Coordinates of C-alpha atoms in Angstrom, one line a residue:
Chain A
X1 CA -20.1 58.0 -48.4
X2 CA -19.0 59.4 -45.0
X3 CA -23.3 60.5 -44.7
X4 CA -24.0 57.2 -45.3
X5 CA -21.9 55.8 -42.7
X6 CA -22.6 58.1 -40.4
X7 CA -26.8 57.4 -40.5
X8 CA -26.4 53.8 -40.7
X9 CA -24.0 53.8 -38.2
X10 CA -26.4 55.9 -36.1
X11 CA -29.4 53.3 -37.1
X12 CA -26.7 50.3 -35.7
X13 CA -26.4 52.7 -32.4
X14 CA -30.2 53.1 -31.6
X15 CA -30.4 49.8 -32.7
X16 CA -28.0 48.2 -30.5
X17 CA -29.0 50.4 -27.3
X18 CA -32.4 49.2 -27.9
X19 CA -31.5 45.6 -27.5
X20 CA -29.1 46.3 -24.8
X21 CA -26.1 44.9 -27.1
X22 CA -22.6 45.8 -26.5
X23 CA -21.3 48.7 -28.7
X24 CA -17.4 47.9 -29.1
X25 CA -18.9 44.8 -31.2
X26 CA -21.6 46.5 -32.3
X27 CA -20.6 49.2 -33.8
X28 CA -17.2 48.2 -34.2
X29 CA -15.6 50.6 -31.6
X30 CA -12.8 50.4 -29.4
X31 CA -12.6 49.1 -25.8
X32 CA -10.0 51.4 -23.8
X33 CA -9.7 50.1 -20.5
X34 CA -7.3 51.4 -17.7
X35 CA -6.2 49.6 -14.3
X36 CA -5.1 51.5 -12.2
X37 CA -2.2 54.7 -12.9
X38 CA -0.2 52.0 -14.8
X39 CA -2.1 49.8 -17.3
X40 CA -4.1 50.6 -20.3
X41 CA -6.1 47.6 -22.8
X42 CA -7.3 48.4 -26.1
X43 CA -9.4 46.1 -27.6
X44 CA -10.5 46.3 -31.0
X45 CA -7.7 48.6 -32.3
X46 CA -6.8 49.3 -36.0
X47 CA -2.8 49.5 -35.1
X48 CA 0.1 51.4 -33.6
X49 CA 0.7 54.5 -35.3
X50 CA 3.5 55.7 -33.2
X51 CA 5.6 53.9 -30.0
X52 CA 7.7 55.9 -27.9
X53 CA 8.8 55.2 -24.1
X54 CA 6.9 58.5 -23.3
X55 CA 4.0 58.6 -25.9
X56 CA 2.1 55.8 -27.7
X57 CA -0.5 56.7 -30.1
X58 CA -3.1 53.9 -31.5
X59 CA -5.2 54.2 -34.3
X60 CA -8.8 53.3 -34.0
X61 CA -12.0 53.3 -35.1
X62 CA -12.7 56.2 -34.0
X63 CA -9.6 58.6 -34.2
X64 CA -6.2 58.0 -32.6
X65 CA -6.1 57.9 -29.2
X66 CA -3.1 59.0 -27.4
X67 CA -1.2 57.9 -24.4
X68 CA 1.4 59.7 -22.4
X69 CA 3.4 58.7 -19.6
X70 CA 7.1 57.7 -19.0
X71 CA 8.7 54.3 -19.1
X72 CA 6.0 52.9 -21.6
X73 CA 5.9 49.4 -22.2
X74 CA 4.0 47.1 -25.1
X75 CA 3.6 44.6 -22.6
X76 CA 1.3 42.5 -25.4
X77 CA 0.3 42.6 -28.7
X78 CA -2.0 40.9 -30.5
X79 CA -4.2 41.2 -33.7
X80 CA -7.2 42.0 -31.2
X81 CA -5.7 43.7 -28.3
X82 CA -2.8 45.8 -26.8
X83 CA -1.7 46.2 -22.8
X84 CA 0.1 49.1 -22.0
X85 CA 2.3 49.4 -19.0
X86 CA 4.2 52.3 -17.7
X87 CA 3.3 55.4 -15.2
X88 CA 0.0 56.7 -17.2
X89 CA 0.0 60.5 -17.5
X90 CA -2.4 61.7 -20.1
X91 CA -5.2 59.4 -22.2
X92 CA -7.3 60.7 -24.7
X93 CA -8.6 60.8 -28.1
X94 CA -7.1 63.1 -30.6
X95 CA -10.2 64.4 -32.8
Chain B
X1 CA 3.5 34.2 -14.2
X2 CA 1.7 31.3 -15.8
X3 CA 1.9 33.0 -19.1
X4 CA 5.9 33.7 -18.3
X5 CA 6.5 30.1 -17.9
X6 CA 4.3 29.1 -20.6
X7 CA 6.6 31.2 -22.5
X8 CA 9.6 30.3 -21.3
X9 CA 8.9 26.3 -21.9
X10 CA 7.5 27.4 -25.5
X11 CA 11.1 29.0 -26.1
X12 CA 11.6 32.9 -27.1
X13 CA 13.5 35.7 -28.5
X14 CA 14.4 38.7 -27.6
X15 CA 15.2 40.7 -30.4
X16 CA 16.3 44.4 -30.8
X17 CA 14.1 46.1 -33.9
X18 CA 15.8 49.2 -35.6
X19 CA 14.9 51.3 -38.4
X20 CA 12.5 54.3 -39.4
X21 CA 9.6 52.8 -39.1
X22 CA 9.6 50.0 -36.2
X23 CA 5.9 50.6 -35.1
X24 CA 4.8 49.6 -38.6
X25 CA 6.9 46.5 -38.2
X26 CA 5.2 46.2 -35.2
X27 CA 1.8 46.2 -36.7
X28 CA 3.4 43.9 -39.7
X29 CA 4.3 41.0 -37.1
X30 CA 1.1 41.7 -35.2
X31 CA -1.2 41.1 -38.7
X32 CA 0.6 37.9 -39.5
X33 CA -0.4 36.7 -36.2
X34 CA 3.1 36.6 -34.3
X35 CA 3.0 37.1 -30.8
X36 CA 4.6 40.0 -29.4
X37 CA 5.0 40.9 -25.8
X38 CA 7.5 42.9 -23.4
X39 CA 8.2 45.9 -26.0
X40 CA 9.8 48.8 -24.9
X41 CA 11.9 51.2 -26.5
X42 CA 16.0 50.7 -26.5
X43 CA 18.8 53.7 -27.3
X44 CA 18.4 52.3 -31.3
X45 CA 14.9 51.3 -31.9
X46 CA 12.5 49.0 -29.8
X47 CA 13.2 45.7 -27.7
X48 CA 10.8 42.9 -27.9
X49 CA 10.2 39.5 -27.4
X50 CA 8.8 37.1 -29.9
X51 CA 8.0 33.8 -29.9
X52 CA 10.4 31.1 -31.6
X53 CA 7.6 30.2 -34.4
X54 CA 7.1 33.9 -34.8
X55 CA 11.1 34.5 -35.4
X56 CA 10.9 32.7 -38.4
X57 CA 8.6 35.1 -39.5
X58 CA 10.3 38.4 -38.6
X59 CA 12.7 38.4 -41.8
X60 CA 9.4 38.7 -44.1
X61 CA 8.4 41.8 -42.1
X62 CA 12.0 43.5 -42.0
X63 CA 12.2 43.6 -45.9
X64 CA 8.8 45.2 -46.5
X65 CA 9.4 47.6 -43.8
X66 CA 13.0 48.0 -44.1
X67 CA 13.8 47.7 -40.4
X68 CA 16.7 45.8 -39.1
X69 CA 16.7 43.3 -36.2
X70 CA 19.2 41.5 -34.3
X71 CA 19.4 38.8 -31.5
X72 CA 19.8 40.1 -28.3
X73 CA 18.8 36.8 -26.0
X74 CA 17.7 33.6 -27.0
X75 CA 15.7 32.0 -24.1
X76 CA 13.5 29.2 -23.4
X77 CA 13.7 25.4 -22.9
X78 CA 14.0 24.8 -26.7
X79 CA 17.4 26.3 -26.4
X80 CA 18.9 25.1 -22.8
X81 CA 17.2 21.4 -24.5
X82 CA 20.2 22.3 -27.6
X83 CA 22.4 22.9 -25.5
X84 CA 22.1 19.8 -22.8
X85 CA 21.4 17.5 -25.8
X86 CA 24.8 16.5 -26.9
X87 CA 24.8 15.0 -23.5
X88 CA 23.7 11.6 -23.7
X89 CA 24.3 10.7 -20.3
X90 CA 22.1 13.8 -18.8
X91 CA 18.7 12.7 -20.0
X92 CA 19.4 9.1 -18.9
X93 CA 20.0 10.8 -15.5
X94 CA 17.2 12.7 -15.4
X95 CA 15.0 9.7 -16.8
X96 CA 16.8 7.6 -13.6
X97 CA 16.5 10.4 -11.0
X98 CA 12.9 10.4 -11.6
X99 CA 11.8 6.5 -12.3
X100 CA 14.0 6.3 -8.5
X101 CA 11.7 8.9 -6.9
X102 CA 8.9 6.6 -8.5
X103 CA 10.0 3.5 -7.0
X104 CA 11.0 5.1 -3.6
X105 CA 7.4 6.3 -3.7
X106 CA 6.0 2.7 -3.5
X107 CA 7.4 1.9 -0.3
X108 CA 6.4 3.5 3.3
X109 CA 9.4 5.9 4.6
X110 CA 7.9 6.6 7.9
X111 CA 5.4 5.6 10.1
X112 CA 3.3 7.7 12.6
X113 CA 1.9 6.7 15.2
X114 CA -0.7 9.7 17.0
X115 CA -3.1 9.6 19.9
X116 CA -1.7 7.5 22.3
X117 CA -2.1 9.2 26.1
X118 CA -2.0 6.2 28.2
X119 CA -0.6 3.7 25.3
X120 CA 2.9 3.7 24.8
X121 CA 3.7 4.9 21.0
X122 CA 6.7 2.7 20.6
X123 CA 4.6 -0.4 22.0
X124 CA 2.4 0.2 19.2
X125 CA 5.0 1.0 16.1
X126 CA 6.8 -1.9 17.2
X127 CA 3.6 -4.2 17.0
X128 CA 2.4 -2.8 13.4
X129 CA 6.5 -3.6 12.4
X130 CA 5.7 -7.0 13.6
X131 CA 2.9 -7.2 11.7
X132 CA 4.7 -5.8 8.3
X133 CA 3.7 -1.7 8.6
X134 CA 7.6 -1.1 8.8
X135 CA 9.4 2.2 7.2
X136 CA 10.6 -0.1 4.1
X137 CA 7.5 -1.9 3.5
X138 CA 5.9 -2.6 0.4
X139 CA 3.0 -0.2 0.1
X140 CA 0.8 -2.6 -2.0
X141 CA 1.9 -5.7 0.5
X142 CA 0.7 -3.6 3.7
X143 CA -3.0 -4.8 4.8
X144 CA -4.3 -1.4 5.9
X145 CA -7.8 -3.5 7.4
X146 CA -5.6 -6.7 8.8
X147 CA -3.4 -4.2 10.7
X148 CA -6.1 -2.2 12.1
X149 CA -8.0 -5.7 13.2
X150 CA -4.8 -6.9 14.9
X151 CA -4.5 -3.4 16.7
X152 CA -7.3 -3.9 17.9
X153 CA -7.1 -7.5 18.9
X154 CA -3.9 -7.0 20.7
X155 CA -4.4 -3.2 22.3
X156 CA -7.4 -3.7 24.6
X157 CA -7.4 0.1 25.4
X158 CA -8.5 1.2 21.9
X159 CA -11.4 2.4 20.9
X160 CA -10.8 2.8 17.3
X161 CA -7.9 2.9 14.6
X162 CA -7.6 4.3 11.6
X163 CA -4.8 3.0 9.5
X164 CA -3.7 5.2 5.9
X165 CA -1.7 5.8 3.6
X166 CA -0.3 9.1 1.9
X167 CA 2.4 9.1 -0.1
X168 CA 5.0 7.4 1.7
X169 CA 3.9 8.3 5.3
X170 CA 1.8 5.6 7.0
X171 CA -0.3 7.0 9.7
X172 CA -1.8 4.8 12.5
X173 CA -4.2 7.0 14.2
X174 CA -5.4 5.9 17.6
X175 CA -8.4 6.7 19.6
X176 CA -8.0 5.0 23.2
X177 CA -10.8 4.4 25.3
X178 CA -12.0 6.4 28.7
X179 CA -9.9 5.7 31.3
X180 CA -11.9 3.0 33.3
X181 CA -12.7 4.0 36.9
X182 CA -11.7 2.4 39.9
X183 CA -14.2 0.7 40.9
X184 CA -14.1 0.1 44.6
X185 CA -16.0 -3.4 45.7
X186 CA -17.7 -2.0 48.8
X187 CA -18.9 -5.6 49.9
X188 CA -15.0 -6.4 50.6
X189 CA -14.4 -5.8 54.3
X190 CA -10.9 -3.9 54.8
X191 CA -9.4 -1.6 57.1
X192 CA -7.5 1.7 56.7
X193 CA -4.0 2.0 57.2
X194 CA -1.4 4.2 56.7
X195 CA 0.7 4.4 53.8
X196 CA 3.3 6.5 55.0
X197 CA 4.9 7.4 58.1
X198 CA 3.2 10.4 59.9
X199 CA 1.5 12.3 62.9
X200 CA -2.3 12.3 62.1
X201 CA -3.6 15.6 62.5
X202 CA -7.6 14.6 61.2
X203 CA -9.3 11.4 61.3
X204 CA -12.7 11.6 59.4
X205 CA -14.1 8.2 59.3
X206 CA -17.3 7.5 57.2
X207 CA -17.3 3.3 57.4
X208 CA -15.4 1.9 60.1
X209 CA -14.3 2.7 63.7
X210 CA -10.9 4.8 64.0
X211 CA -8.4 3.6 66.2
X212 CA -5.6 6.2 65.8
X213 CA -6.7 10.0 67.3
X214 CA -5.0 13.3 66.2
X215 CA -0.9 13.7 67.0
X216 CA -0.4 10.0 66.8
X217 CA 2.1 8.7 65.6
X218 CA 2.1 6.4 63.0
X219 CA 4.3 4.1 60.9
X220 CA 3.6 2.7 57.7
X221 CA 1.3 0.0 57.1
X222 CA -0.7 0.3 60.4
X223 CA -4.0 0.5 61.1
X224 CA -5.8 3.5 61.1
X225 CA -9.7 2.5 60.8
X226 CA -10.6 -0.7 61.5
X227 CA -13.3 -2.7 59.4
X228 CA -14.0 -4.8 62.3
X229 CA -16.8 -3.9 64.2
X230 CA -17.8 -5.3 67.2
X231 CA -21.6 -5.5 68.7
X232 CA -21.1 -5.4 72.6
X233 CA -24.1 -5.6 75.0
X234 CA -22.9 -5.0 78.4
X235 CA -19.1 -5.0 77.5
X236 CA -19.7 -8.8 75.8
X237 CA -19.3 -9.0 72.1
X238 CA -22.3 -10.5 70.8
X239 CA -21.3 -10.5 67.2
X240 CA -18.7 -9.0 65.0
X241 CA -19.4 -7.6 61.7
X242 CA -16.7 -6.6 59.0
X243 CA -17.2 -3.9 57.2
X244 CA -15.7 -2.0 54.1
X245 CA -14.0 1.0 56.1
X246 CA -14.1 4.0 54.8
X247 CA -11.8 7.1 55.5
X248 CA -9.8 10.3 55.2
X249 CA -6.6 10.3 57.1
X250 CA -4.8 13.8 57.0
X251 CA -1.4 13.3 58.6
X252 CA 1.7 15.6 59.0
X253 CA 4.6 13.9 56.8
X254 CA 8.1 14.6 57.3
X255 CA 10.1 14.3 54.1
X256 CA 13.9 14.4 54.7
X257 CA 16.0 15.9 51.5
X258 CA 20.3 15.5 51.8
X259 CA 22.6 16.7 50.0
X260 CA 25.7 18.7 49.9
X261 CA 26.7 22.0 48.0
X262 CA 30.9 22.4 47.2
X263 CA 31.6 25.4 47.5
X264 CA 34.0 25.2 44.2
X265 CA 32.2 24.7 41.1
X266 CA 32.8 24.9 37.6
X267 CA 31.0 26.5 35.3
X268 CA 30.9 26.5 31.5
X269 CA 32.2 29.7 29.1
X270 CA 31.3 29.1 25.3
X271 CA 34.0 30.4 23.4
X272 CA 31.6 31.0 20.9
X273 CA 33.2 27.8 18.2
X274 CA 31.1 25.5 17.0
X275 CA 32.1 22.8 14.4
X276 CA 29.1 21.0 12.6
X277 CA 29.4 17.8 11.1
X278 CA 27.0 16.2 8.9
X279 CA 26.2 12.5 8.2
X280 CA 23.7 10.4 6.9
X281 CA 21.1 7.7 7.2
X282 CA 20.3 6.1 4.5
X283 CA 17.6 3.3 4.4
X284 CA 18.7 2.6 8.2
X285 CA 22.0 2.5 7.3
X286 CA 24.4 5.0 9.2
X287 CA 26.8 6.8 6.9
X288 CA 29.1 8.9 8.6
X289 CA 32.6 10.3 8.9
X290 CA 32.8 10.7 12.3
X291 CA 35.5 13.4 13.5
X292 CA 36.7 14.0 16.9
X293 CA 35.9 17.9 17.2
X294 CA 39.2 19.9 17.3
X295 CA 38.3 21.2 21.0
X296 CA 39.4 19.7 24.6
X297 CA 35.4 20.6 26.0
X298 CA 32.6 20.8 24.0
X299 CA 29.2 20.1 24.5
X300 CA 27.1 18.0 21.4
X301 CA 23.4 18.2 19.8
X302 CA 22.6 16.6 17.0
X303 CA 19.3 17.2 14.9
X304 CA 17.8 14.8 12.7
X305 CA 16.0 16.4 9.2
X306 CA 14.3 13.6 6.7
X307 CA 14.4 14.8 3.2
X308 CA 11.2 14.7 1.9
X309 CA 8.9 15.2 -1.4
X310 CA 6.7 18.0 0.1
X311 CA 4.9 16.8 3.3
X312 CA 3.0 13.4 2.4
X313 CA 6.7 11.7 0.8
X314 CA 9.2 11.5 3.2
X315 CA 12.3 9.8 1.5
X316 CA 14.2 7.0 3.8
X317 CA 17.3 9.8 3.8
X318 CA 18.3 11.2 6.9
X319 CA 20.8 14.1 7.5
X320 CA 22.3 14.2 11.3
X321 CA 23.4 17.8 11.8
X322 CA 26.0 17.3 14.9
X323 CA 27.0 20.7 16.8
X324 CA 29.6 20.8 18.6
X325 CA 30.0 23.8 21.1
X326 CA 33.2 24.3 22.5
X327 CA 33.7 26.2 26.0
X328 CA 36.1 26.6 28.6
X329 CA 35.7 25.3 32.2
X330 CA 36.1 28.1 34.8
X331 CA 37.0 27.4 38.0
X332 CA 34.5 29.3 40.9
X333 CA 33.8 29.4 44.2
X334 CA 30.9 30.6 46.4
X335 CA 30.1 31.8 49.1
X336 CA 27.9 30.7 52.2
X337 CA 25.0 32.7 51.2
X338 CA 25.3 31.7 47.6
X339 CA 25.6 28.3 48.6
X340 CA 22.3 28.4 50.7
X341 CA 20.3 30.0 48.2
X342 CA 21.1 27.4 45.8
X343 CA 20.4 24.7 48.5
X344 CA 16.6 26.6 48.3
X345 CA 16.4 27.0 45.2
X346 CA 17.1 22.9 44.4
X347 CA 15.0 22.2 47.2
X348 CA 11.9 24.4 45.9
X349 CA 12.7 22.2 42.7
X350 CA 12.5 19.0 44.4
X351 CA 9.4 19.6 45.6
X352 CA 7.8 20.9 42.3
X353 CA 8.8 17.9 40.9
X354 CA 8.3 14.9 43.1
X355 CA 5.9 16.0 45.2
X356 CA 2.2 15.0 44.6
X357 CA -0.2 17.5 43.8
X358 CA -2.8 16.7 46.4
X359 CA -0.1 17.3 49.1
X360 CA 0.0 20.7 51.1
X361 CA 3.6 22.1 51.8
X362 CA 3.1 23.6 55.2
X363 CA 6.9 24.3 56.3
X364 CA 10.1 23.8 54.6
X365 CA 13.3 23.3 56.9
X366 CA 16.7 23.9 55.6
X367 CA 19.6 23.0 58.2
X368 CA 23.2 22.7 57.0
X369 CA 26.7 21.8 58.6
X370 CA 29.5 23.8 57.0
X371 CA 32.4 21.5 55.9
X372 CA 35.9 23.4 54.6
X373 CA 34.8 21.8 51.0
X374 CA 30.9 23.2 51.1
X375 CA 27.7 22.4 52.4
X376 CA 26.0 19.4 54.2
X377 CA 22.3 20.4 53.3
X378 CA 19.7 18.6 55.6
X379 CA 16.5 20.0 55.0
X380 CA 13.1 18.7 56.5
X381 CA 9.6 18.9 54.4
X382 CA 6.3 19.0 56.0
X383 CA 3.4 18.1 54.2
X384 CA -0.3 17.1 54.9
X385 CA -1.8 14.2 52.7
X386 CA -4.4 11.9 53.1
X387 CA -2.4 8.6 53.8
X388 CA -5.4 6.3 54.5
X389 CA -5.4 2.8 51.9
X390 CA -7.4 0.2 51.9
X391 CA -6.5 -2.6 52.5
X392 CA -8.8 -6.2 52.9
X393 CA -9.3 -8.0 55.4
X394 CA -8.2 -10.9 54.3
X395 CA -6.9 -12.0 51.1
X396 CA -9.6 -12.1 47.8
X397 CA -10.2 -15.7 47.0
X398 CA -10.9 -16.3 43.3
X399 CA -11.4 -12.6 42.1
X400 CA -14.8 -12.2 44.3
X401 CA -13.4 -10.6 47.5
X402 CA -14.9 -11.7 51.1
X403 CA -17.2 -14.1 51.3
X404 CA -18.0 -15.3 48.1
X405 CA -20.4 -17.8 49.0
X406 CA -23.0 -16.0 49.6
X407 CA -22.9 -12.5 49.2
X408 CA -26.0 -11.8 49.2
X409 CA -26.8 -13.1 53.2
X410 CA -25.7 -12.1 56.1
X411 CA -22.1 -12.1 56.0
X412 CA -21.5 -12.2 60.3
X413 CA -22.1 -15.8 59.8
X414 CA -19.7 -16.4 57.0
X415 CA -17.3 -13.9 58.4
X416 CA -16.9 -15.9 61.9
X417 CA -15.3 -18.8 60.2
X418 CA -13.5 -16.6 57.7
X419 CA -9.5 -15.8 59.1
X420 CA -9.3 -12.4 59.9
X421 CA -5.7 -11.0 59.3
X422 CA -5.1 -7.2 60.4

């Protein structure tokens, strides 16, 4: 099961670099984007697996990805994205 | 800050989520579509606002997750609108307050009048009142075209006016026409004379023979070129021609400045009290309780501030901030020096500002007499100017100046019979 995702998944990828097409639609992944030291926006994500004022973690597509900071704040929520505020510290995917 | 007020007119919650589990309430409230914003974690469990439709929705999610929420703040207009609507009367306010500001709004509060240089504003404003373009006017009765026509009609100096509208602010924009220029009828014969009293120091004559040399003196009104020019052969005037004289007459002229300097003199101390009082105007009308300041001296401004609907709707409501400044008189006296500098010092001001620019300052006198009370100031200005006016020959018959006959010939045979009066 997990092959067969994986092939056609890489068939979708070489697919969708050949005709330029955004991945994060694609291929279903998320879009992490971060402004500045203080904002993060995930697009795209599957939903909050943990909240904390000094850690948030976010389940995705591809793994949880994991913020850490101080004085974090959901600034917004909704069924397709998710601002983070706060003082950013760490960012990263935990594989 | 669009969104906040969005949100804020939309009406929201702030609620405080405890439990085990709040992010998977969180994700609960976020998969039925509820909107969740501002989250942050509290001492108990999480913070967040939700909108009102979403509230409704909240008590689904705290059962399956087991999570318990409160109320912390209920904001929004929804709620302030519960809370003002038991009061019949407010609304109705509100509803007047604005259909007022509507009606006020179809009337002209003010009227501007801008670019008059030579023109006198006031002349003008009074003129458009005249023709209906008043502060108080209808907007919809005021002729925008027929005022600018009349405007024009009546204010030859114009070259073009713009009459508009904004909001309650009529503007009557004015473009006046080039100063015309003196135009100087050289076929008139005149002479030059003086038009001040003075000691000629230059006679330069273009037109016309002088008859006044340098260090003469001369009084006002006489002569100082003639236009008359006689022909002599062999000391007999054969024939006399009048010309249009022309001239530059520099002259020496004495200006004589009095005046006296006391030697005591109060002067003002602010005591640093001011007592303001404010009244109103309203539609012209003066509304004021006018108080007598609680001082013995004071000094008074007043300043005039229209209310106004941001800058194109001036309202017809005038606040008059009055000032009053109290001080104390303090009784002083100078000396003789003091005294004469100040005597300079009004004289150097003097001159500034009466004297014509074209004239030259060459010495500046100051003599006093010293009386037990103060100063007897006589001081003596010289100053060079031209002094030289035309003036015709004889009086202008019916506009055309001279002989209007026949301008075109000869005008020594005219001229002989014409009076001659220097």
């Amino acid at each position: 099961m997990a092959e067969k995702q994986k092939a056609k998944n890489s068939l979708l990828a070489r697919a969708s670099d050949f005709f330029d097409l955004p991945k994060e639609i694609a291929l279903n992944l998320p879009l992490v984007t971060i402004i500045g030291a203080s904002e993060v926006n995930i697009e795209n994500y599957k939903k909050i697996a943990e909240y904390g004022p000094e850690r948030v973690q976010i389940n995705t597509s591809c793994g949880v990805f994991k913020i850490e900071g101080k004085k974090l704040v959901l600034k917004q929520i909704t069924s397709e994205a998710i601002k983070i505020t706060g003082i950013l510290k760490n960012i990263g995917y935990i594989t | 800050m669009i969104v906040a007020i969005w949100n804020f007119i939309r009406g929201f919650v702030t609620v405080e989520v405890t439990g085990r589990a709040t992010e998977r309430f969180i994700n609960m409230a976020v998969h039925r579509d509820i909107y969740i914003w501002d989250a942050q974690s509290s001492p108990d469990g999480v913070f967040m606002n939700v909108s009102l439709k979403g509230y409704k929705e909240l008590k689904a999610c705290a059962k399956k997750t087991g999570c318990q929420y409160r109320i912390i703040a209920k904001k929004g207009f929804p709620f302030v609108a519960r809370r003002y609507g038991k009061r019949k009367l407010l609304p109705i306010g509100a509803l007047f307050f604005m259909f007022s500001v509507y009606i006020l709004s179809t009337f002209v509060w003010a009227v501007e009048i801008s670019g008059c240089e030579r023109l006198a504003g006031f002349e003008i404003s009074e003129f458009c009142a005249a023709n209906g373009l008043r502060p108080g006017a209808f907007k919809s009765r005021i002729d925008e075209d027929g005022v600018e026509k009349l405007i024009m009609k009546r204010f030859a100096d114009i070259a073009w006016v713009n009459v508009y509208i904004r909001g309650t602010r009529a503007t009557v924009e004015i473009k006046e026409t080039l100063p015309l220029k003196i135009i100087v009828d050289k076929t008139t014969p005149c002479d030059v004379v003086a038009a001040k009293d003075g000691v000629i120091i230059n006679v330069a004559a273009s037109l016309g023979s002088p008859v006044v040399k340098t260090d003469d003196v001369v009084r006002k009104g006489d002569a100082l070129v003639s236009g008359k020019l006689e022909i002599k052969r062999d000391d007999a005037v054969i024939r006399t021609d009048y010309i249009h004289a022309e001239a530059n007459v520099l002259a020496k002229v004495y200006y004589r400045i009095n005046f006296s300097v006391p030697f005591k003199y109060s002067e003002k101390q602010f005591t640093g009290n001011i007592y303001k009082h404010t009244g109103f105007i309203l539609f012209d009308r003066k509304f004021s309780l006018e108080k007598t300041p609680p001082f013995k001296c004071f000094e008074q401004s007043s300043e005039h501030k229209r209310f106004s609907l941001g800058e194109d709707y001036p309202l017809p409501f005038i606040a008059i901030v009055t000032t009053y400044k109290e001080f104390v008189p303090i009784e002083k006296t100078r000396g003789l020096d003091e005294a004469l500098k100040l005597a300079d010092k009004i004289v150097t001001g003097r001159i500034i500002r009466e004297f014509d620019i074209e004239s030259d300052i060459i010495e500046k006198k100051i003599n006093f007499v010293e009386n037990p009370d103060g100063i007897l100031i006589k001081s003596i200005i010289t100053a060079t100017e031209d002094i030289g006016r035309e003036k015709p020959l004889w009086k202008t018959r019916d506009g055309a100046g001279g002989p209007a006959e026949d301008p075109a010939g000869d005008p020594a045979d005219e001229d002989e019979n014409g009076q001659t009066n220097d």
